[in-house]
Short mmCIF file of C-alpha atoms in Angstrom, two decimals:
data_model
loop_
_atom_site.label_atom_id
_atom_site.label_comp_id
_atom_site.label_asym_id
_atom_site.label_seq_id
_atom_site.Cartn_x
_atom_site.Cartn_y
_atom_site.Cartn_z
CA UNK A 1 21.64 3.75 -26.22
CA UNK A 2 19.87 7.02 -26.94
CA UNK A 3 16.20 7.62 -26.25
CA UNK A 4 15.44 7.31 -29.97
CA UNK A 5 17.29 4.00 -30.33
CA UNK A 6 15.52 2.67 -27.24
CA UNK A 7 12.11 3.57 -28.62
CA UNK A 8 12.84 1.90 -31.93
CA UNK A 9 14.14 -1.30 -30.31
CA UNK A 10 12.02 -4.45 -29.98
CA UNK A 11 9.62 -4.91 -27.07
CA UNK A 12 6.75 -3.15 -25.43
CA UNK A 13 7.58 -0.23 -23.14
CA UNK A 14 5.82 1.16 -20.12
CA UNK A 15 4.57 4.35 -21.80
CA UNK A 16 3.15 2.34 -24.71
CA UNK A 17 1.34 -0.14 -22.45
CA UNK A 18 -0.16 2.75 -20.48
CA UNK A 19 -2.05 3.85 -23.62
CA UNK A 20 -4.07 0.62 -23.27
CA UNK A 21 -5.46 1.62 -19.89
CA UNK A 22 -9.17 2.19 -20.48
CA UNK A 23 -9.61 3.74 -17.02
CA UNK A 24 -7.51 6.72 -18.04
CA UNK A 25 -8.96 7.15 -21.52
CA UNK A 26 -6.68 4.73 -23.32
CA UNK A 27 -7.80 2.08 -25.82
CA UNK A 28 -6.00 -0.38 -28.11
CA UNK A 29 -6.98 1.92 -30.99
CA UNK A 30 -5.09 4.82 -29.41
CA UNK A 31 -2.22 2.54 -28.48
CA UNK A 32 -1.82 1.51 -32.11
CA UNK A 33 -2.10 5.08 -33.38
CA UNK A 34 0.50 6.44 -30.96
CA UNK A 35 2.80 3.55 -31.79
CA UNK A 36 2.66 4.43 -35.46
CA UNK A 37 2.65 8.20 -34.86
CA UNK A 38 4.95 8.92 -31.93
CA UNK A 39 4.23 12.21 -30.18
CA UNK A 40 6.72 15.05 -30.31
CA UNK A 41 7.85 15.83 -26.77
CA UNK A 42 6.13 18.85 -25.24
CA UNK A 43 8.07 21.76 -23.72
CA UNK A 44 7.47 20.37 -20.22
CA UNK A 45 8.63 16.91 -21.28
CA UNK A 46 11.76 18.40 -22.84
CA UNK A 47 12.54 20.30 -19.66
CA UNK A 48 12.16 17.07 -17.67
CA UNK A 49 14.60 15.37 -20.02
CA UNK A 50 17.12 18.20 -19.55
CA UNK A 51 17.06 17.94 -15.75
CA UNK A 52 17.26 14.12 -15.96
CA UNK A 53 20.29 14.28 -18.19
CA UNK A 54 22.03 16.94 -16.10
CA UNK A 55 21.36 14.98 -12.91
CA UNK A 56 22.08 11.44 -14.03
CA UNK A 57 24.42 11.77 -17.01
CA UNK A 58 26.14 15.15 -16.73
CA UNK A 59 29.24 13.89 -18.59
CA UNK A 60 27.39 13.43 -21.87
CA UNK A 61 25.03 16.38 -21.43
CA UNK A 62 26.84 18.48 -24.04
CA UNK A 63 26.57 15.70 -26.62
CA UNK A 64 22.79 16.00 -26.65
CA UNK A 65 22.00 19.59 -25.69
CA UNK A 66 23.36 23.02 -26.56
CA UNK A 67 22.53 26.21 -24.70
CA UNK A 68 21.55 29.09 -26.96
CA UNK A 69 24.04 32.00 -26.69
CA UNK A 70 22.62 35.15 -25.02
CA UNK A 71 22.57 37.38 -28.08
CA UNK A 72 20.16 39.91 -29.49
CA UNK A 73 19.06 38.31 -32.74
CA UNK A 74 17.81 41.65 -34.01
CA UNK A 75 21.37 42.95 -34.40
CA UNK A 76 23.62 41.94 -37.24
CA UNK A 77 26.30 40.72 -34.87
CA UNK A 78 23.77 38.74 -32.83
CA UNK A 79 22.36 37.10 -35.93
CA UNK A 80 25.83 36.06 -37.03
CA UNK A 81 26.69 34.53 -33.66
CA UNK A 82 23.38 32.69 -33.54
CA UNK A 83 23.79 31.38 -37.09
CA UNK A 84 27.22 30.06 -36.17
CA UNK A 85 25.71 28.38 -33.10
CA UNK A 86 22.99 26.70 -35.17
CA UNK A 87 25.63 25.56 -37.65
CA UNK A 88 27.59 23.89 -34.86
CA UNK A 89 24.56 22.04 -33.41
CA UNK A 90 25.09 18.68 -35.12
CA UNK A 91 21.70 17.15 -34.12
CA UNK A 92 21.90 18.50 -30.60
CA UNK A 93 18.75 20.01 -29.08
CA UNK A 94 18.72 23.74 -28.41
CA UNK A 95 17.80 24.77 -24.88
CA UNK A 96 17.33 28.27 -23.57
CA UNK A 97 19.72 29.86 -21.09
CA UNK A 98 16.78 30.24 -18.66
CA UNK A 99 15.93 26.54 -18.80
CA UNK A 100 19.58 25.68 -18.31
CA UNK A 101 19.84 28.00 -15.28
CA UNK A 102 16.75 26.46 -13.73
CA UNK A 103 17.89 22.90 -14.44
CA UNK A 104 21.28 23.65 -12.88
CA UNK A 105 19.66 25.15 -9.79
CA UNK A 106 17.42 22.07 -9.43
CA UNK A 107 20.32 19.65 -9.76
CA UNK A 108 22.30 21.69 -7.17
CA UNK A 109 19.45 21.21 -4.68
CA UNK A 110 19.25 17.49 -5.53
CA UNK A 111 22.95 16.99 -4.94
CA UNK A 112 22.67 18.53 -1.49
CA UNK A 113 19.72 16.37 -0.45
CA UNK A 114 20.55 13.58 2.01
CA UNK A 115 20.49 10.04 0.57
CA UNK A 116 20.54 11.20 -3.06
CA UNK A 117 24.21 10.35 -3.50
CA UNK A 118 23.71 7.02 -1.71
CA UNK A 119 20.78 6.23 -3.99
CA UNK A 120 22.14 7.16 -7.41
CA UNK A 121 25.93 7.47 -6.96
CA UNK A 122 27.79 4.35 -8.04
CA UNK A 123 24.73 3.06 -9.92
CA UNK A 124 23.93 2.28 -13.55
CA UNK A 125 22.05 5.15 -15.14
CA UNK A 126 19.55 4.86 -18.00
CA UNK A 127 20.05 1.11 -18.12
CA UNK A 128 17.87 -0.85 -20.57
CA UNK A 129 16.44 -4.15 -19.41
CA UNK A 130 14.59 -6.60 -21.67
CA UNK A 131 12.74 -9.77 -20.81
CA UNK A 132 10.00 -12.02 -22.06
CA UNK A 133 6.78 -12.06 -20.08
CA UNK A 134 6.19 -15.71 -19.13
CA UNK A 135 2.41 -15.63 -19.23
CA UNK A 136 1.97 -13.98 -22.62
CA UNK A 137 5.35 -14.55 -24.26
CA UNK A 138 5.49 -10.83 -25.09
CA UNK A 139 8.84 -9.02 -25.22
CA UNK A 140 9.03 -6.23 -22.65
CA UNK A 141 11.54 -3.44 -22.19
CA UNK A 142 12.25 -0.75 -19.62
CA UNK A 143 14.82 1.99 -19.25
CA UNK A 144 15.55 2.76 -15.62
CA UNK A 145 16.91 6.10 -14.43
CA UNK A 146 19.19 4.43 -11.92
CA UNK A 147 19.70 0.91 -10.62
CA UNK A 148 22.32 -0.64 -8.38
CA UNK A 149 22.63 -3.73 -6.25
CA UNK A 150 22.58 -3.27 -2.48
CA UNK A 151 24.97 -5.24 -0.27
CA UNK A 152 22.54 -8.17 -0.01
CA UNK A 153 22.07 -8.31 -3.78
CA UNK A 154 18.68 -6.56 -3.80
CA UNK A 155 18.31 -4.34 -6.87
CA UNK A 156 17.55 -0.76 -5.86
CA UNK A 157 15.73 1.13 -8.60
CA UNK A 158 15.51 4.91 -8.44
CA UNK A 159 13.24 6.98 -10.61
CA UNK A 160 13.53 10.76 -10.70
CA UNK A 161 10.35 12.81 -11.24
CA UNK A 162 9.84 16.53 -11.57
CA UNK A 163 6.43 17.54 -10.23
CA UNK A 164 4.35 20.45 -8.95
CA UNK A 165 3.80 18.92 -5.52
CA UNK A 166 6.39 16.58 -4.05
CA UNK A 167 4.63 16.13 -0.70
CA UNK A 168 3.75 12.49 -0.01
CA UNK A 169 0.00 13.14 -0.41
CA UNK A 170 0.31 15.34 -3.48
CA UNK A 171 2.74 13.00 -5.18
CA UNK A 172 0.59 9.96 -4.38
CA UNK A 173 -2.47 11.51 -6.03
CA UNK A 174 -0.51 12.23 -9.18
CA UNK A 175 1.23 8.86 -9.03
CA UNK A 176 -2.04 6.94 -9.03
CA UNK A 177 -3.58 9.14 -11.72
CA UNK A 178 -0.73 8.74 -14.18
CA UNK A 179 0.33 5.23 -13.36
CA UNK A 180 3.53 5.47 -11.34
CA UNK A 181 2.31 2.39 -9.45
CA UNK A 182 2.16 0.58 -12.79
CA UNK A 183 5.63 1.87 -13.63
CA UNK A 184 7.12 0.73 -10.32
CA UNK A 185 5.60 -2.74 -10.80
CA UNK A 186 6.82 -3.14 -14.38
CA UNK A 187 10.31 -1.94 -13.45
CA UNK A 188 10.47 -4.28 -10.44
CA UNK A 189 9.35 -7.14 -12.69
CA UNK A 190 12.12 -6.33 -15.18
CA UNK A 191 14.75 -5.94 -12.47
CA UNK A 192 13.76 -9.28 -10.96
CA UNK A 193 14.25 -10.97 -14.33
CA UNK A 194 17.60 -9.26 -14.78
CA UNK A 195 19.07 -9.69 -11.30
CA UNK A 196 17.16 -12.70 -9.98
CA UNK A 197 15.97 -10.98 -6.83
CA UNK A 198 12.94 -8.89 -5.89
CA UNK A 199 13.73 -5.20 -6.27
CA UNK A 200 12.97 -2.10 -4.21
CA UNK A 201 11.75 1.04 -5.92
CA UNK A 202 12.37 4.60 -4.80
CA UNK A 203 11.03 7.86 -6.23
CA UNK A 204 13.03 11.06 -5.98
CA UNK A 205 10.39 13.74 -6.52
CA UNK A 206 11.38 17.36 -7.01
CA UNK A 207 9.19 20.43 -7.36
CA UNK A 208 9.68 22.54 -10.47
CA UNK A 209 9.51 25.86 -8.68
CA UNK A 210 11.95 27.35 -6.16
CA UNK A 211 13.06 26.24 -3.63
CA UNK A 212 12.91 23.05 -5.75
CA UNK A 213 11.98 20.96 -2.71
CA UNK A 214 12.93 17.29 -2.92
CA UNK A 215 11.12 14.31 -1.42
CA UNK A 216 12.31 10.71 -1.41
CA UNK A 217 9.58 8.07 -1.24
CA UNK A 218 9.87 4.31 -1.42
CA UNK A 219 7.08 2.48 -3.23
CA UNK A 220 5.23 0.42 -0.63
CA UNK A 221 4.30 -3.26 -1.15
CA UNK A 222 0.61 -2.41 -1.70
CA UNK A 223 1.49 0.40 -4.08
CA UNK A 224 3.56 -1.96 -6.23
CA UNK A 225 0.92 -4.70 -5.99
CA UNK A 226 -1.72 -2.32 -7.38
CA UNK A 227 0.59 -1.62 -10.30
CA UNK A 228 1.34 -5.31 -10.77
CA UNK A 229 -2.36 -6.07 -11.20
CA UNK A 230 -2.56 -3.31 -13.78
CA UNK A 231 0.52 -4.60 -15.58
CA UNK A 232 -1.00 -8.07 -15.87
CA UNK A 233 -4.23 -6.58 -17.16
CA UNK A 234 -2.61 -4.31 -19.76
CA UNK A 235 -0.13 -6.85 -21.08
CA UNK A 236 -3.05 -9.29 -21.31
CA UNK A 237 -5.02 -6.79 -23.43
CA UNK A 238 -1.97 -6.15 -25.61
CA UNK A 239 -1.42 -9.86 -26.15
CA UNK A 240 -5.04 -10.47 -27.06
CA UNK A 241 -5.22 -7.51 -29.45
CA UNK A 242 -2.02 -8.65 -31.11
CA UNK A 243 -3.22 -12.24 -31.41
CA UNK A 244 -6.66 -11.31 -32.79
CA UNK A 245 -5.49 -8.18 -34.63
CA UNK A 246 -8.48 -6.36 -33.18
CA UNK A 247 -7.36 -2.92 -31.98
CA UNK A 248 -10.69 -1.83 -30.55
CA UNK A 249 -11.65 1.68 -29.46
CA UNK A 250 -14.22 3.12 -27.05
CA UNK A 251 -16.95 0.78 -28.34
CA UNK A 252 -15.08 -2.14 -26.87
CA UNK A 253 -13.88 -5.41 -28.25
CA UNK A 254 -17.38 -6.53 -29.27
CA UNK A 255 -18.58 -3.15 -30.57
CA UNK A 256 -21.37 -2.15 -28.24
CA UNK A 257 -23.07 1.08 -27.26
CA UNK A 258 -22.39 2.16 -23.71
CA UNK A 259 -24.70 3.83 -21.19
CA UNK A 260 -24.24 7.29 -19.77
CA UNK A 261 -25.14 6.65 -16.16
CA UNK A 262 -25.35 9.21 -13.39
CA UNK A 263 -22.79 8.68 -10.66
CA UNK A 264 -24.09 8.28 -7.10
CA UNK A 265 -23.29 11.88 -6.11
CA UNK A 266 -25.26 13.34 -9.02
CA UNK A 267 -28.29 11.10 -8.66
CA UNK A 268 -28.70 12.25 -5.05
CA UNK A 269 -28.92 15.92 -5.99
CA UNK B 1 -23.84 -2.76 30.75
CA UNK B 2 -27.25 -1.18 30.73
CA UNK B 3 -29.82 -1.79 33.44
CA UNK B 4 -31.97 -3.81 31.05
CA UNK B 5 -29.01 -6.00 30.13
CA UNK B 6 -28.29 -6.62 33.76
CA UNK B 7 -31.88 -7.71 34.33
CA UNK B 8 -31.69 -10.06 31.37
CA UNK B 9 -28.42 -11.46 32.70
CA UNK B 10 -29.91 -11.93 36.11
CA UNK B 11 -32.89 -13.75 34.67
CA UNK B 12 -30.58 -15.98 32.68
CA UNK B 13 -28.50 -16.88 35.74
CA UNK B 14 -31.61 -17.64 37.77
CA UNK B 15 -33.20 -19.70 35.04
CA UNK B 16 -34.30 -23.15 36.21
CA UNK B 17 -31.84 -25.86 35.22
CA UNK B 18 -34.26 -28.11 33.43
CA UNK B 19 -33.48 -30.32 30.52
CA UNK B 20 -33.62 -28.13 27.46
CA UNK B 21 -34.20 -28.59 23.82
CA UNK B 22 -31.37 -27.65 21.46
CA UNK B 23 -33.22 -24.50 20.57
CA UNK B 24 -33.50 -23.45 24.19
CA UNK B 25 -29.86 -24.25 24.87
CA UNK B 26 -28.87 -22.00 22.08
CA UNK B 27 -31.08 -19.15 23.29
CA UNK B 28 -29.76 -19.43 26.82
CA UNK B 29 -26.19 -19.49 25.59
CA UNK B 30 -26.81 -16.22 23.81
CA UNK B 31 -28.27 -14.55 26.88
CA UNK B 32 -25.36 -15.78 28.96
CA UNK B 33 -22.98 -14.23 26.49
CA UNK B 34 -24.59 -10.91 27.37
CA UNK B 35 -23.93 -11.60 31.03
CA UNK B 36 -20.26 -12.24 30.34
CA UNK B 37 -19.97 -9.28 28.05
CA UNK B 38 -19.35 -6.84 30.92
CA UNK B 39 -15.65 -7.38 30.15
CA UNK B 40 -14.62 -7.28 33.81
CA UNK B 41 -14.30 -10.61 35.51
CA UNK B 42 -15.28 -10.57 39.14
CA UNK B 43 -15.20 -14.25 39.98
CA UNK B 44 -14.10 -17.35 38.17
CA UNK B 45 -16.87 -18.85 36.13
CA UNK B 46 -16.96 -22.19 34.41
CA UNK B 47 -16.28 -22.03 30.74
CA UNK B 48 -19.54 -22.14 28.89
CA UNK B 49 -19.37 -24.15 25.71
CA UNK B 50 -21.85 -22.65 23.31
CA UNK B 51 -23.70 -24.91 20.95
CA UNK B 52 -21.46 -25.73 18.04
CA UNK B 53 -23.20 -24.03 15.15
CA UNK B 54 -21.15 -26.04 12.68
CA UNK B 55 -22.31 -29.41 14.03
CA UNK B 56 -25.92 -28.70 14.92
CA UNK B 57 -28.44 -28.17 12.15
CA UNK B 58 -30.95 -26.18 14.22
CA UNK B 59 -28.28 -24.01 15.79
CA UNK B 60 -26.87 -23.40 12.34
CA UNK B 61 -30.22 -22.30 10.95
CA UNK B 62 -30.92 -20.14 13.96
CA UNK B 63 -27.52 -18.42 13.66
CA UNK B 64 -28.05 -17.99 9.95
CA UNK B 65 -31.33 -16.18 10.59
CA UNK B 66 -29.60 -13.94 13.09
CA UNK B 67 -26.81 -13.30 10.61
CA UNK B 68 -29.29 -12.39 7.90
CA UNK B 69 -31.07 -10.01 10.23
CA UNK B 70 -27.83 -8.35 11.38
CA UNK B 71 -26.54 -8.02 7.82
CA UNK B 72 -29.61 -5.91 7.00
CA UNK B 73 -29.12 -3.58 9.94
CA UNK B 74 -27.63 -0.18 9.30
CA UNK B 75 -26.22 -0.22 12.82
CA UNK B 76 -23.66 -2.95 12.13
CA UNK B 77 -20.34 -1.73 10.70
CA UNK B 78 -20.47 -1.08 6.98
CA UNK B 79 -18.15 -3.93 6.04
CA UNK B 80 -20.66 -6.38 7.55
CA UNK B 81 -23.74 -4.87 5.92
CA UNK B 82 -25.20 -7.12 3.24
CA UNK B 83 -22.78 -9.89 4.19
CA UNK B 84 -24.68 -12.51 6.19
CA UNK B 85 -21.74 -14.92 5.81
CA UNK B 86 -19.40 -12.53 7.63
CA UNK B 87 -22.07 -11.78 10.24
CA UNK B 88 -22.46 -15.53 10.80
CA UNK B 89 -18.78 -15.93 11.60
CA UNK B 90 -18.84 -12.87 13.85
CA UNK B 91 -21.78 -14.38 15.80
CA UNK B 92 -19.93 -17.67 16.16
CA UNK B 93 -16.79 -15.94 17.44
CA UNK B 94 -18.86 -13.76 19.78
CA UNK B 95 -20.60 -16.78 21.26
CA UNK B 96 -17.27 -18.51 21.85
CA UNK B 97 -15.73 -15.42 23.43
CA UNK B 98 -18.79 -14.56 25.42
CA UNK B 99 -19.36 -11.09 24.09
CA UNK B 100 -21.80 -9.30 21.84
CA UNK B 101 -21.65 -9.94 18.06
CA UNK B 102 -21.64 -6.15 17.60
CA UNK B 103 -18.47 -5.96 19.68
CA UNK B 104 -16.81 -8.56 17.46
CA UNK B 105 -17.95 -6.77 14.31
CA UNK B 106 -16.59 -3.46 15.55
CA UNK B 107 -13.23 -4.98 16.33
CA UNK B 108 -12.64 -7.66 13.73
CA UNK B 109 -11.52 -6.65 10.28
CA UNK B 110 -9.71 -8.09 7.35
CA UNK B 111 -6.21 -6.64 7.14
CA UNK B 112 -4.03 -7.70 4.22
CA UNK B 113 -6.38 -10.59 3.57
CA UNK B 114 -6.33 -11.90 7.15
CA UNK B 115 -9.11 -11.53 9.70
CA UNK B 116 -7.60 -9.66 12.61
CA UNK B 117 -8.54 -8.01 15.87
CA UNK B 118 -8.32 -4.26 16.32
CA UNK B 119 -5.36 -3.46 18.60
CA UNK B 120 -7.61 -2.11 21.31
CA UNK B 121 -9.74 -5.28 21.39
CA UNK B 122 -7.03 -7.41 23.02
CA UNK B 123 -7.34 -5.87 26.44
CA UNK B 124 -11.12 -6.32 26.33
CA UNK B 125 -10.74 -9.94 25.18
CA UNK B 126 -8.43 -10.65 28.14
CA UNK B 127 -11.00 -9.18 30.50
CA UNK B 128 -13.91 -10.95 28.83
CA UNK B 129 -12.14 -14.30 29.17
CA UNK B 130 -13.17 -14.24 32.84
CA UNK B 131 -9.85 -15.74 33.86
CA UNK B 132 -8.19 -12.64 35.30
CA UNK B 133 -8.95 -9.78 37.56
CA UNK B 134 -7.18 -6.50 38.14
CA UNK B 135 -5.87 -6.50 34.56
CA UNK B 136 -3.70 -3.42 34.03
CA UNK B 137 -1.03 -1.90 31.82
CA UNK B 138 2.30 -1.10 33.49
CA UNK B 139 4.66 1.32 31.80
CA UNK B 140 8.41 1.42 32.54
CA UNK B 141 11.28 3.68 31.42
CA UNK B 142 11.20 7.24 30.16
CA UNK B 143 8.73 8.22 27.41
CA UNK B 144 10.54 8.78 24.14
CA UNK B 145 13.54 6.62 25.11
CA UNK B 146 14.42 3.16 23.81
CA UNK B 147 13.92 1.65 27.25
CA UNK B 148 10.32 2.88 27.42
CA UNK B 149 8.18 -0.20 27.65
CA UNK B 150 4.89 -1.68 28.71
CA UNK B 151 3.63 -4.99 30.04
CA UNK B 152 0.30 -6.29 31.28
CA UNK B 153 -0.13 -7.46 34.85
CA UNK B 154 -3.14 -9.37 36.14
CA UNK B 155 -4.33 -11.66 38.91
CA UNK B 156 -5.18 -15.15 37.69
CA UNK B 157 -8.54 -16.12 39.13
CA UNK B 158 -8.03 -19.90 39.32
CA UNK B 159 -5.09 -19.68 41.73
CA UNK B 160 -4.88 -16.02 42.72
CA UNK B 161 -1.35 -15.82 41.23
CA UNK B 162 -0.08 -12.47 39.97
CA UNK B 163 0.92 -13.03 36.33
CA UNK B 164 2.52 -10.72 33.82
CA UNK B 165 3.04 -10.62 30.09
CA UNK B 166 6.20 -9.95 28.10
CA UNK B 167 7.71 -6.49 28.43
CA UNK B 168 7.45 -4.70 25.08
CA UNK B 169 9.95 -1.87 24.68
CA UNK B 170 10.66 0.71 21.99
CA UNK B 171 14.07 -0.96 21.52
CA UNK B 172 12.19 -4.19 20.71
CA UNK B 173 9.88 -2.35 18.30
CA UNK B 174 12.88 -0.88 16.49
CA UNK B 175 14.76 -4.17 16.47
CA UNK B 176 11.79 -6.02 15.01
CA UNK B 177 11.28 -3.33 12.39
CA UNK B 178 7.76 -2.51 13.64
CA UNK B 179 8.61 1.19 13.66
CA UNK B 180 8.36 1.15 9.85
CA UNK B 181 4.65 1.37 10.68
CA UNK B 182 4.33 5.13 11.27
CA UNK B 183 1.91 4.65 14.21
CA UNK B 184 4.90 3.58 16.30
CA UNK B 185 6.39 7.01 15.69
CA UNK B 186 3.21 9.06 16.14
CA UNK B 187 1.58 7.25 19.08
CA UNK B 188 4.21 4.97 20.65
CA UNK B 189 2.56 4.82 24.09
CA UNK B 190 -0.68 3.51 22.64
CA UNK B 191 1.09 0.98 20.43
CA UNK B 192 3.16 -0.28 23.39
CA UNK B 193 -0.07 -0.84 25.32
CA UNK B 194 -1.78 -2.68 22.46
CA UNK B 195 1.22 -4.88 21.82
CA UNK B 196 1.71 -5.62 25.53
CA UNK B 197 -1.93 -6.75 25.67
CA UNK B 198 -1.61 -9.03 22.65
CA UNK B 199 1.62 -10.53 24.03
CA UNK B 200 -0.07 -11.17 27.37
CA UNK B 201 -3.03 -12.82 25.68
CA UNK B 202 -0.77 -15.00 23.55
CA UNK B 203 1.00 -16.19 26.68
CA UNK B 204 -1.82 -16.53 29.21
CA UNK B 205 -5.07 -17.01 27.25
CA UNK B 206 -4.08 -17.80 23.64
CA UNK B 207 -7.39 -19.55 22.94
CA UNK B 208 -9.30 -16.32 23.65
CA UNK B 209 -7.78 -14.69 20.57
CA UNK B 210 -9.03 -17.68 18.55
CA UNK B 211 -5.77 -17.88 16.67
CA UNK B 212 -6.22 -14.44 15.15
CA UNK B 213 -3.57 -11.74 15.16
CA UNK B 214 -4.24 -8.08 15.83
CA UNK B 215 -4.37 -5.65 12.91
CA UNK B 216 -1.30 -3.79 14.14
CA UNK B 217 0.70 -7.00 14.40
CA UNK B 218 -0.09 -7.81 10.78
CA UNK B 219 0.76 -4.31 9.59
CA UNK B 220 3.95 -4.20 11.68
CA UNK B 221 5.20 -7.55 10.44
CA UNK B 222 4.41 -6.56 6.87
CA UNK B 223 6.31 -3.29 7.31
CA UNK B 224 9.18 -5.14 8.94
CA UNK B 225 9.48 -7.61 6.05
CA UNK B 226 11.17 -4.84 4.18
CA UNK B 227 13.96 -3.49 6.34
CA UNK B 228 14.04 0.26 6.64
CA UNK B 229 15.77 1.81 3.63
CA UNK B 230 16.86 4.85 5.63
CA UNK B 231 18.77 2.60 8.03
CA UNK B 232 20.31 0.58 5.22
CA UNK B 233 21.53 3.66 3.34
CA UNK B 234 22.90 5.18 6.56
CA UNK B 235 24.73 1.94 7.32
CA UNK B 236 26.27 1.49 3.89
#
């Protein structure tokens, strides 16, 4: 299943639910708008997709991406070669030779990192899991980078992230700000439905600049629990909005004017 | 113990043994707690049963007033400030253990939803129980090796017997999965000592811990619930 097919399929995904998180600027209004007007991936997102594909599904890489030939498009010959290349694309996405070189270098480092092979080798990559949330009856879906069963039957989920700071502290800050705890909880929930046993969740974080340092961090019980609380909250909001067809914005469900209050640090100045 | 405290303790011990009202009993019990709070037992003393605050209306009200006062103090730990209910329980525990409520507050926290003693409190609780003398930590083996271990040795006051707690070794910590808690890697000597003290207390004066675990025990067991992924992947 391609990314596009997955997005179009039934069920609520992690990235959609995240748009309901009012603590990070989300609202049901935004959720609805983004659902009807999906965002085009940014350059950084596209680069992340390239590295993901090269790392986890190298065999089908060429079916989705094509590296632009190194030609001077100002010359007649260059133009001709490039035109021929564009002709041959067949819906594939063009990537620059520089991006490809960087992605290859990153994947080389990943492959040499201890435990990476043990974590993602011999595992299902980009597997889709669907289930129905018992409390709300809502259909949920996830697409995991990598999942395999360990010898005792425990599902081991691995998620690969490119980041600016892969140190445990740096990654944690980013993780909490952009909801990786929520992601780990939703994925563990899905895996438990699929495999019937509580899952473990591991992040492989890699920095985007040389030497492309890699860190491997397992999501702790408390980390996942924080995300689980958030998952329950967001799916609850989604269910209520859907049931009442009220996709409220910043003014809240009952339309009220908020207060701009000074935080403690500013009122002490 | 400060000089003033000692004087107060002295006065309490010399107090005339006259029939007392419930109120007085309670007050005396509190002063006696101060006397026991020196944490080093020198001679066996009879166990002092403090007034049961849960069964005595006056004692309850008195403790409640104390709890309210303490909860408004900025000198009690922050997690007790504004929480007279928590202060109340701390006072009750302190009066049973025979130490200061402030000591209990400093060393009793809620870890993963369970009230638990700070690791370092165990040794003090053993000493405050007034049942042992010459309580000490004994280390064996080479630091950094699996056979490095620690146990607590003490002289039991009631019969003068030398007693010792279970030997806790690094091999045991690894086997039990406690080392998933990073403190076992960064300060193993300290953790061995804390654990040896809690094992000793569990064996020789379990009532002194009042059924509570230490914070490190709770964290260790929680870490151990999930076996170490590094070890699993290496073993596969």
